[in-house]
Amino acid sequence: MRALEQFAGNARFTIERTLGEGGMGIVYLAYDQQQRRRVALKTLSRIEPSSLYRFKKEFRSLSGVSHENLVVLHELISQGELWFFTMEYVQGEDFLSHVCQGSSLSLLDTSPTEPLSGSSSEASVPAQLEVRVAERKPSPMHSEARLRECLRQLALGIEALHAAGKLHKDIKPSNVLVTPQGRVVLLDFGMIDDQTARIDATLESQVFGTPAYMSPEQAAGDAVDAASDWYSFGVMLYEALTGRLPFDGPVLELLVRKQRHDPPLPSQTTLGVPAQLDELCVQLLSRDPRRRPQAAQVLQALASAAQAVPAAVAHPVLPPADFVGRQPELARLAAAFERVAQGQPFVLLVRGRSGIGKSALVRHWSEALIEAGRATVLAGRCYERESVPFKAIDSVIDALCRYLARLPDRQAARLLPRNVQALSRLFPVLRQIAVIQNARSRLQEVPDPQELRRRGFGALRELIARLSDERPVVICIDDAQWGDDDSATLLESLLRPPDAPALLLVCCHRQDPPHGPVIEQLRSSTAAVMAEQIELGALSDAEAERLIADELRALGAAGASVAQARALAAEAAGSPFFLGQLALAWHRHAHTAGSAALSLDEVLQSRIALLPASARELLELVAVAGSPIEQGLALEAASADERGLPDIDLLRAAHLLRTHGPRERDPLECYHDRVRTAVLSQLPAPFLHAHHLRVGNVLERSERCAPDALAHHFKQGGDLARARHHGLRAARQAADALAFDRAAEIYLWVRELGGLGVTELRELDARLAEVLANAGRSGEAARAYLRAATDASEPLRFERERMAAEHF
């Protein structure tokens, strides 16, 4: 383990000041020159493999999760040995300072989260915990209304996190900020975990956390679920009501007491505690996780003084339903695996549009292989907003680490390749595996970086080959369209003949370009290794009906009839993503209203209506654009500049917008045509006209837009003069490109706009006649020539009449 010097910034990030420092790293306030915004920049200060593993996990676990009460993460970046990620810069005060009178309570719990071992654990409980009182004291809270509102927002953020299948595991006052506008934001996801994570002797067997706030089961190292986070929420409530923690004392004593005893009621130690909050606090701090209230009960208890708002901006996550359909695709996956089982490497590219079920298909198939013990599966994902070495492979290597960590040392040692230290130079996270850390280094013999890289590639190939000697290896990479050139080269080296390992590489990617270097490399190397592509389309009607019935059953919506399920399936048009959206909406809204009819447009419009005004306006402008529009131009149209970047993050996570990269010139578009339709259908005509003008203006200034698109926007915006100008430009460009039918179509469109003088109209007819004649449309060309001859000067009139006669 080695500590790095403080980050001084680089060409992109200018460091303004330090915001905070903990055991894992330092958080700076920085200005992002590329995105033109201030960000919080969190560095990993210690180069230690397990810390690097957790650091990457912290960022990746929140990919695709967004909510107003959760901090927004931006980009993960590796710069040599330095790792950092950027996130939303939240200005505000900590939770206790905001809800309690005075500021003394904000001094509590300022220490970093550390493993519960040795002196570092004891340091994480401040001396102020040693509090003893002889009589009841007044509650320190500013007001009950303020406390309820802050708790309500925090509960909504926790609910969104749990809905995405994640646990925070370190909820405490210093990780909750309240902005001057009253927005509550949950921060610091350094301990985030999946709700399905199991406790075993692998990479994360240590218990981390802040003893004063963690649940009894978390402190004991037992498996935890959402109830553990609600216990921490209860500790915060207790502290806000009483000015003290429910348990205090040295760490070991504190942990034992909270597992053996219930804390005193807040009202027993403090005057003025509201009865409802007193009861809620007792329930949240129950030693039995099953007796603690869940999100809906917590929100209900807090709603008497503040109206609860649905957390619909967060992308809803459905309970797991049975996998349905896709039998032909599953058969092709199985056939590919059988080839690999015979020792032949194989590549499968699974292609389809967003939300069609690519990830679910591959996950269902690979989990069946794991359960049957037939394969070693290493699954990863390529993340759009990461700038790390070997972007498509990095999370696969993390999965390899987890696999090796579960093996006995002797068995893991037998798998190690000769140049494993070269491989660990490429992927430092591997060094947390004891047998790799202790392996004899040969790197002093390799001064050339190119040779070191070649040996690292060879070591990974040898390691995969040794794994495949025991059973076939399957590597699954989701969102492979975001892969980089280095990843493409590494994958090619794994599959290159002769003697390639028995490896099945499955890459999921979008059907629309750009496909990225990984997909392009795998397509071009089909001569070297067998490769196939699976085109994943819509579910059949029968499959869609079965899936939505399963989704409704998983939600407990047993009242849905066969006819209702069939209607919902038809509305989703075979998209698994939209099927889930409809099932969730029917469960939450339609059946309570007594209506069986529910359209996808209504569901999407209800979600859009709950967006913040700035995010909704940005979504409307992208929908009006009609085709992908650069992020910078979309923000300019919204008059948002860098202030609108959090809205892009929110809309991405809510599956309302899609991006093609994090940069200003990378395009934005609606997640699906149905989203665009839903947005446009509810825009009043004056707003629609104004949005078209705003989009047209920024596209015109950028000089990077096709003239026919500009003509369309200005026509829809009511600026017919500019529409005619760009329409004529578009027609001339089409004619120059020999696209005569297209040119004729645009000339006719401009003619119908009106507003042309007689001379301009006759000139347009002459150009129209020429392109019609070149397109072989003689009759139409003749009539256009005759119109062009009207009122023309004598020589020109004779020439145009002659051309008309030739084409009759």
JSON list of N, CA and C in Angstrom, two decimals, residues 363-409:
[
{"chain": "A", "resi": 363, "resn": "ARG", "atom": "N", "xyz": [-28.06, -12.49, -18.83]},
{"chain": "A", "resi": 363, "resn": "ARG", "atom": "CA", "xyz": [-27.98, -12.78, -17.39]},
{"chain": "A", "resi": 363, "resn": "ARG", "atom": "C", "xyz": [-28.74, -14.06, -17.05]},
{"chain": "A", "resi": 364, "resn": "HIS", "atom": "N", "xyz": [-29.93, -14.23, -17.61]},
{"chain": "A", "resi": 364, "resn": "HIS", "atom": "CA", "xyz": [-30.72, -15.44, -17.35]},
{"chain": "A", "resi": 364, "resn": "HIS", "atom": "C", "xyz": [-29.98, -16.69, -17.82]},
{"chain": "A", "resi": 365, "resn": "TRP", "atom": "N", "xyz": [-29.43, -16.63, -19.01]},
{"chain": "A", "resi": 365, "resn": "TRP", "atom": "CA", "xyz": [-28.71, -17.79, -19.56]},
{"chain": "A", "resi": 365, "resn": "TRP", "atom": "C", "xyz": [-27.45, -18.10, -18.76]},
{"chain": "A", "resi": 366, "resn": "SER", "atom": "N", "xyz": [-26.66, -17.07, -18.41]},
{"chain": "A", "resi": 366, "resn": "SER", "atom": "CA", "xyz": [-25.40, -17.31, -17.70]},
{"chain": "A", "resi": 366, "resn": "SER", "atom": "C", "xyz": [-25.64, -17.78, -16.27]},
{"chain": "A", "resi": 367, "resn": "GLU", "atom": "N", "xyz": [-26.71, -17.28, -15.62]},
{"chain": "A", "resi": 367, "resn": "GLU", "atom": "CA", "xyz": [-27.01, -17.75, -14.26]},
{"chain": "A", "resi": 367, "resn": "GLU", "atom": "C", "xyz": [-27.37, -19.23, -14.26]},
{"chain": "A", "resi": 368, "resn": "ALA", "atom": "N", "xyz": [-28.03, -19.69, -15.31]},
{"chain": "A", "resi": 368, "resn": "ALA", "atom": "CA", "xyz": [-28.35, -21.12, -15.41]},
{"chain": "A", "resi": 368, "resn": "ALA", "atom": "C", "xyz": [-27.07, -21.95, -15.54]},
{"chain": "A", "resi": 369, "resn": "LEU", "atom": "N", "xyz": [-26.10, -21.44, -16.28]},
{"chain": "A", "resi": 369, "resn": "LEU", "atom": "CA", "xyz": [-24.81, -22.14, -16.40]},
{"chain": "A", "resi": 369, "resn": "LEU", "atom": "C", "xyz": [-24.12, -22.22, -15.04]},
{"chain": "A", "resi": 370, "resn": "ILE", "atom": "N", "xyz": [-24.15, -21.13, -14.29]},
{"chain": "A", "resi": 370, "resn": "ILE", "atom": "CA", "xyz": [-23.50, -21.11, -12.97]},
{"chain": "A", "resi": 370, "resn": "ILE", "atom": "C", "xyz": [-24.17, -22.10, -12.03]},
{"chain": "A", "resi": 371, "resn": "GLU", "atom": "N", "xyz": [-25.50, -22.08, -12.01]},
{"chain": "A", "resi": 371, "resn": "GLU", "atom": "CA", "xyz": [-26.23, -22.99, -11.11]},
{"chain": "A", "resi": 371, "resn": "GLU", "atom": "C", "xyz": [-25.96, -24.44, -11.45]},
{"chain": "A", "resi": 372, "resn": "ALA", "atom": "N", "xyz": [-25.77, -24.74, -12.74]},
{"chain": "A", "resi": 372, "resn": "ALA", "atom": "CA", "xyz": [-25.49, -26.11, -13.15]},
{"chain": "A", "resi": 372, "resn": "ALA", "atom": "C", "xyz": [-24.02, -26.47, -12.98]},
{"chain": "A", "resi": 373, "resn": "GLY", "atom": "N", "xyz": [-23.18, -25.51, -12.62]},
{"chain": "A", "resi": 373, "resn": "GLY", "atom": "CA", "xyz": [-21.76, -25.77, -12.44]},
{"chain": "A", "resi": 373, "resn": "GLY", "atom": "C", "xyz": [-21.04, -26.10, -13.73]},
{"chain": "A", "resi": 374, "resn": "ARG", "atom": "N", "xyz": [-21.56, -25.61, -14.85]},
{"chain": "A", "resi": 374, "resn": "ARG", "atom": "CA", "xyz": [-21.00, -25.98, -16.16]},
{"chain": "A", "resi": 374, "resn": "ARG", "atom": "C", "xyz": [-19.94, -25.01, -16.66]},
{"chain": "A", "resi": 375, "resn": "ALA", "atom": "N", "xyz": [-19.86, -23.80, -16.08]},
{"chain": "A", "resi": 375, "resn": "ALA", "atom": "CA", "xyz": [-18.94, -22.79, -16.64]},
{"chain": "A", "resi": 375, "resn": "ALA", "atom": "C", "xyz": [-18.47, -21.85, -15.54]},
{"chain": "A", "resi": 376, "resn": "THR", "atom": "N", "xyz": [-17.33, -21.24, -15.81]},
{"chain": "A", "resi": 376, "resn": "THR", "atom": "CA", "xyz": [-16.86, -20.12, -15.01]},
{"chain": "A", "resi": 376, "resn": "THR", "atom": "C", "xyz": [-17.29, -18.86, -15.75]},
{"chain": "A", "resi": 377, "resn": "VAL", "atom": "N", "xyz": [-18.19, -18.09, -15.16]},
{"chain": "A", "resi": 377, "resn": "VAL", "atom": "CA", "xyz": [-18.75, -16.91, -15.82]},
{"chain": "A", "resi": 377, "resn": "VAL", "atom": "C", "xyz": [-18.15, -15.66, -15.19]},
{"chain": "A", "resi": 378, "resn": "LEU", "atom": "N", "xyz": [-17.56, -14.82, -16.01]},
{"chain": "A", "resi": 378, "resn": "LEU", "atom": "CA", "xyz": [-17.01, -13.54, -15.58]},
{"chain": "A", "resi": 378, "resn": "LEU", "atom": "C", "xyz": [-17.81, -12.46, -16.29]},
{"chain": "A", "resi": 379, "resn": "ALA", "atom": "N", "xyz": [-18.68, -11.77, -15.55]},
{"chain": "A", "resi": 379, "resn": "ALA", "atom": "CA", "xyz": [-19.58, -10.79, -16.15]},
{"chain": "A", "resi": 379, "resn": "ALA", "atom": "C", "xyz": [-19.16, -9.38, -15.77]},
{"chain": "A", "resi": 380, "resn": "GLY", "atom": "N", "xyz": [-19.21, -8.48, -16.73]},
{"chain": "A", "resi": 380, "resn": "GLY", "atom": "CA", "xyz": [-18.89, -7.08, -16.48]},
{"chain": "A", "resi": 380, "resn": "GLY", "atom": "C", "xyz": [-19.69, -6.19, -17.38]},
{"chain": "A", "resi": 381, "resn": "ARG", "atom": "N", "xyz": [-19.47, -4.91, -17.22]},
{"chain": "A", "resi": 381, "resn": "ARG", "atom": "CA", "xyz": [-20.21, -3.92, -18.00]},
{"chain": "A", "resi": 381, "resn": "ARG", "atom": "C", "xyz": [-19.27, -2.80, -18.36]},
{"chain": "A", "resi": 382, "resn": "CYS", "atom": "N", "xyz": [-19.44, -2.27, -19.55]},
{"chain": "A", "resi": 382, "resn": "CYS", "atom": "CA", "xyz": [-18.66, -1.11, -19.97]},
{"chain": "A", "resi": 382, "resn": "CYS", "atom": "C", "xyz": [-19.48, 0.14, -19.68]},
{"chain": "A", "resi": 383, "resn": "TYR", "atom": "N", "xyz": [-18.94, 1.05, -18.90]},
{"chain": "A", "resi": 383, "resn": "TYR", "atom": "CA", "xyz": [-19.69, 2.21, -18.45]},
{"chain": "A", "resi": 383, "resn": "TYR", "atom": "C", "xyz": [-19.37, 3.42, -19.33]},
{"chain": "A", "resi": 384, "resn": "GLU", "atom": "N", "xyz": [-20.43, 4.07, -19.78]},
{"chain": "A", "resi": 384, "resn": "GLU", "atom": "CA", "xyz": [-20.28, 5.19, -20.71]},
{"chain": "A", "resi": 384, "resn": "GLU", "atom": "C", "xyz": [-19.40, 6.29, -20.11]},
{"chain": "A", "resi": 385, "resn": "ARG", "atom": "N", "xyz": [-19.62, 6.62, -18.83]},
{"chain": "A", "resi": 385, "resn": "ARG", "atom": "CA", "xyz": [-18.96, 7.78, -18.24]},
{"chain": "A", "resi": 385, "resn": "ARG", "atom": "C", "xyz": [-17.75, 7.39, -17.41]},
{"chain": "A", "resi": 386, "resn": "GLU", "atom": "N", "xyz": [-16.90, 6.59, -18.01]},
{"chain": "A", "resi": 386, "resn": "GLU", "atom": "CA", "xyz": [-15.63, 6.23, -17.39]},
{"chain": "A", "resi": 386, "resn": "GLU", "atom": "C", "xyz": [-14.49, 6.49, -18.36]},
{"chain": "A", "resi": 387, "resn": "SER", "atom": "N", "xyz": [-13.39, 6.97, -17.82]},
{"chain": "A", "resi": 387, "resn": "SER", "atom": "CA", "xyz": [-12.16, 7.11, -18.59]},
{"chain": "A", "resi": 387, "resn": "SER", "atom": "C", "xyz": [-11.07, 6.36, -17.84]},
{"chain": "A", "resi": 388, "resn": "VAL", "atom": "N", "xyz": [-11.13, 5.02, -17.96]},
{"chain": "A", "resi": 388, "resn": "VAL", "atom": "CA", "xyz": [-10.19, 4.16, -17.25]},
{"chain": "A", "resi": 388, "resn": "VAL", "atom": "C", "xyz": [-9.51, 3.26, -18.25]},
{"chain": "A", "resi": 389, "resn": "PRO", "atom": "N", "xyz": [-8.32, 2.75, -17.93]},
{"chain": "A", "resi": 389, "resn": "PRO", "atom": "CA", "xyz": [-7.65, 1.84, -18.86]},
{"chain": "A", "resi": 389, "resn": "PRO", "atom": "C", "xyz": [-8.46, 0.57, -19.10]},
{"chain": "A", "resi": 390, "resn": "PHE", "atom": "N", "xyz": [-8.48, 0.10, -20.32]},
{"chain": "A", "resi": 390, "resn": "PHE", "atom": "CA", "xyz": [-9.16, -1.15, -20.68]},
{"chain": "A", "resi": 390, "resn": "PHE", "atom": "C", "xyz": [-10.61, -1.11, -20.18]},
{"chain": "A", "resi": 391, "resn": "LYS", "atom": "N", "xyz": [-11.30, -0.10, -20.66]},
{"chain": "A", "resi": 391, "resn": "LYS", "atom": "CA", "xyz": [-12.64, 0.25, -20.16]},
{"chain": "A", "resi": 391, "resn": "LYS", "atom": "C", "xyz": [-13.63, -0.91, -20.23]},
{"chain": "A", "resi": 392, "resn": "ALA", "atom": "N", "xyz": [-13.57, -1.70, -21.30]},
{"chain": "A", "resi": 392, "resn": "ALA", "atom": "CA", "xyz": [-14.53, -2.80, -21.46]},
{"chain": "A", "resi": 392, "resn": "ALA", "atom": "C", "xyz": [-14.17, -4.02, -20.62]},
{"chain": "A", "resi": 393, "resn": "ILE", "atom": "N", "xyz": [-12.93, -4.10, -20.18]},
{"chain": "A", "resi": 393, "resn": "ILE", "atom": "CA", "xyz": [-12.44, -5.30, -19.48]},
{"chain": "A", "resi": 393, "resn": "ILE", "atom": "C", "xyz": [-12.35, -5.07, -17.98]},
{"chain": "A", "resi": 394, "resn": "ASP", "atom": "N", "xyz": [-12.28, -3.82, -17.54]},
{"chain": "A", "resi": 394, "resn": "ASP", "atom": "CA", "xyz": [-11.96, -3.52, -16.15]},
{"chain": "A", "resi": 394, "resn": "ASP", "atom": "C", "xyz": [-12.92, -4.21, -15.18]},
{"chain": "A", "resi": 395, "resn": "SER", "atom": "N", "xyz": [-14.22, -4.13, -15.42]},
{"chain": "A", "resi": 395, "resn": "SER", "atom": "CA", "xyz": [-15.16, -4.75, -14.49]},
{"chain": "A", "resi": 395, "resn": "SER", "atom": "C", "xyz": [-15.15, -6.27, -14.61]},
{"chain": "A", "resi": 396, "resn": "VAL", "atom": "N", "xyz": [-14.74, -6.80, -15.75]},
{"chain": "A", "resi": 396, "resn": "VAL", "atom": "CA", "xyz": [-14.56, -8.26, -15.88]},
{"chain": "A", "resi": 396, "resn": "VAL", "atom": "C", "xyz": [-13.41, -8.72, -14.99]},
{"chain": "A", "resi": 397, "resn": "ILE", "atom": "N", "xyz": [-12.35, -7.93, -14.93]},
{"chain": "A", "resi": 397, "resn": "ILE", "atom": "CA", "xyz": [-11.23, -8.26, -14.05]},
{"chain": "A", "resi": 397, "resn": "ILE", "atom": "C", "xyz": [-11.66, -8.21, -12.58]},
{"chain": "A", "resi": 398, "resn": "ASP", "atom": "N", "xyz": [-12.54, -7.26, -12.24]},
{"chain": "A", "resi": 398, "resn": "ASP", "atom": "CA", "xyz": [-13.08, -7.23, -10.88]},
{"chain": "A", "resi": 398, "resn": "ASP", "atom": "C", "xyz": [-13.82, -8.54, -10.58]},
{"chain": "A", "resi": 399, "resn": "ALA", "atom": "N", "xyz": [-14.59, -9.03, -11.54]},
{"chain": "A", "resi": 399, "resn": "ALA", "atom": "CA", "xyz": [-15.29, -10.31, -11.36]},
{"chain": "A", "resi": 399, "resn": "ALA", "atom": "C", "xyz": [-14.29, -11.46, -11.22]},
{"chain": "A", "resi": 400, "resn": "LEU", "atom": "N", "xyz": [-13.20, -11.40, -11.96]},
{"chain": "A", "resi": 400, "resn": "LEU", "atom": "CA", "xyz": [-12.15, -12.41, -11.84]},
{"chain": "A", "resi": 400, "resn": "LEU", "atom": "C", "xyz": [-11.54, -12.38, -10.44]},
{"chain": "A", "resi": 401, "resn": "CYS", "atom": "N", "xyz": [-11.35, -11.19, -9.89]},
{"chain": "A", "resi": 401, "resn": "CYS", "atom": "CA", "xyz": [-10.84, -11.06, -8.52]},
{"chain": "A", "resi": 401, "resn": "CYS", "atom": "C", "xyz": [-11.78, -11.75, -7.53]},
{"chain": "A", "resi": 402, "resn": "ARG", "atom": "N", "xyz": [-13.07, -11.51, -7.68]},
{"chain": "A", "resi": 402, "resn": "ARG", "atom": "CA", "xyz": [-14.02, -12.14, -6.76]},
{"chain": "A", "resi": 402, "resn": "ARG", "atom": "C", "xyz": [-13.97, -13.66, -6.88]},
{"chain": "A", "resi": 403, "resn": "TYR", "atom": "N", "xyz": [-13.81, -14.15, -8.08]},
{"chain": "A", "resi": 403, "resn": "TYR", "atom": "CA", "xyz": [-13.74, -15.60, -8.28]},
{"chain": "A", "resi": 403, "resn": "TYR", "atom": "C", "xyz": [-12.48, -16.18, -7.63]},
{"chain": "A", "resi": 404, "resn": "LEU", "atom": "N", "xyz": [-11.33, -15.55, -7.88]},
{"chain": "A", "resi": 404, "resn": "LEU", "atom": "CA", "xyz": [-10.08, -16.06, -7.32]},
{"chain": "A", "resi": 404, "resn": "LEU", "atom": "C", "xyz": [-10.07, -15.97, -5.79]},
{"chain": "A", "resi": 405, "resn": "ALA", "atom": "N", "xyz": [-10.71, -14.93, -5.24]},
{"chain": "A", "resi": 405, "resn": "ALA", "atom": "CA", "xyz": [-10.71, -14.75, -3.79]},
{"chain": "A", "resi": 405, "resn": "ALA", "atom": "C", "xyz": [-11.48, -15.86, -3.08]},
{"chain": "A", "resi": 406, "resn": "ARG", "atom": "N", "xyz": [-12.41, -16.51, -3.77]},
{"chain": "A", "resi": 406, "resn": "ARG", "atom": "CA", "xyz": [-13.20, -17.57, -3.15]},
{"chain": "A", "resi": 406, "resn": "ARG", "atom": "C", "xyz": [-12.46, -18.92, -3.17]},
{"chain": "A", "resi": 407, "resn": "LEU", "atom": "N", "xyz": [-11.37, -19.00, -3.92]},
{"chain": "A", "resi": 407, "resn": "LEU", "atom": "CA", "xyz": [-10.65, -20.27, -4.03]},
{"chain": "A", "resi": 407, "resn": "LEU", "atom": "C", "xyz": [-9.65, -20.42, -2.89]},
{"chain": "A", "resi": 408, "resn": "PRO", "atom": "N", "xyz": [-9.39, -21.64, -2.45]},
{"chain": "A", "resi": 408, "resn": "PRO", "atom": "CA", "xyz": [-8.27, -21.86, -1.52]},
{"chain": "A", "resi": 408, "resn": "PRO", "atom": "C", "xyz": [-6.97, -21.39, -2.16]},
{"chain": "A", "resi": 409, "resn": "ASP", "atom": "N", "xyz": [-6.04, -20.89, -1.35]},
{"chain": "A", "resi": 409, "resn": "ASP", "atom": "CA", "xyz": [-4.79, -20.34, -1.88]},
{"chain": "A", "resi": 409, "resn": "ASP", "atom": "C", "xyz": [-4.06, -21.33, -2.78]}
]
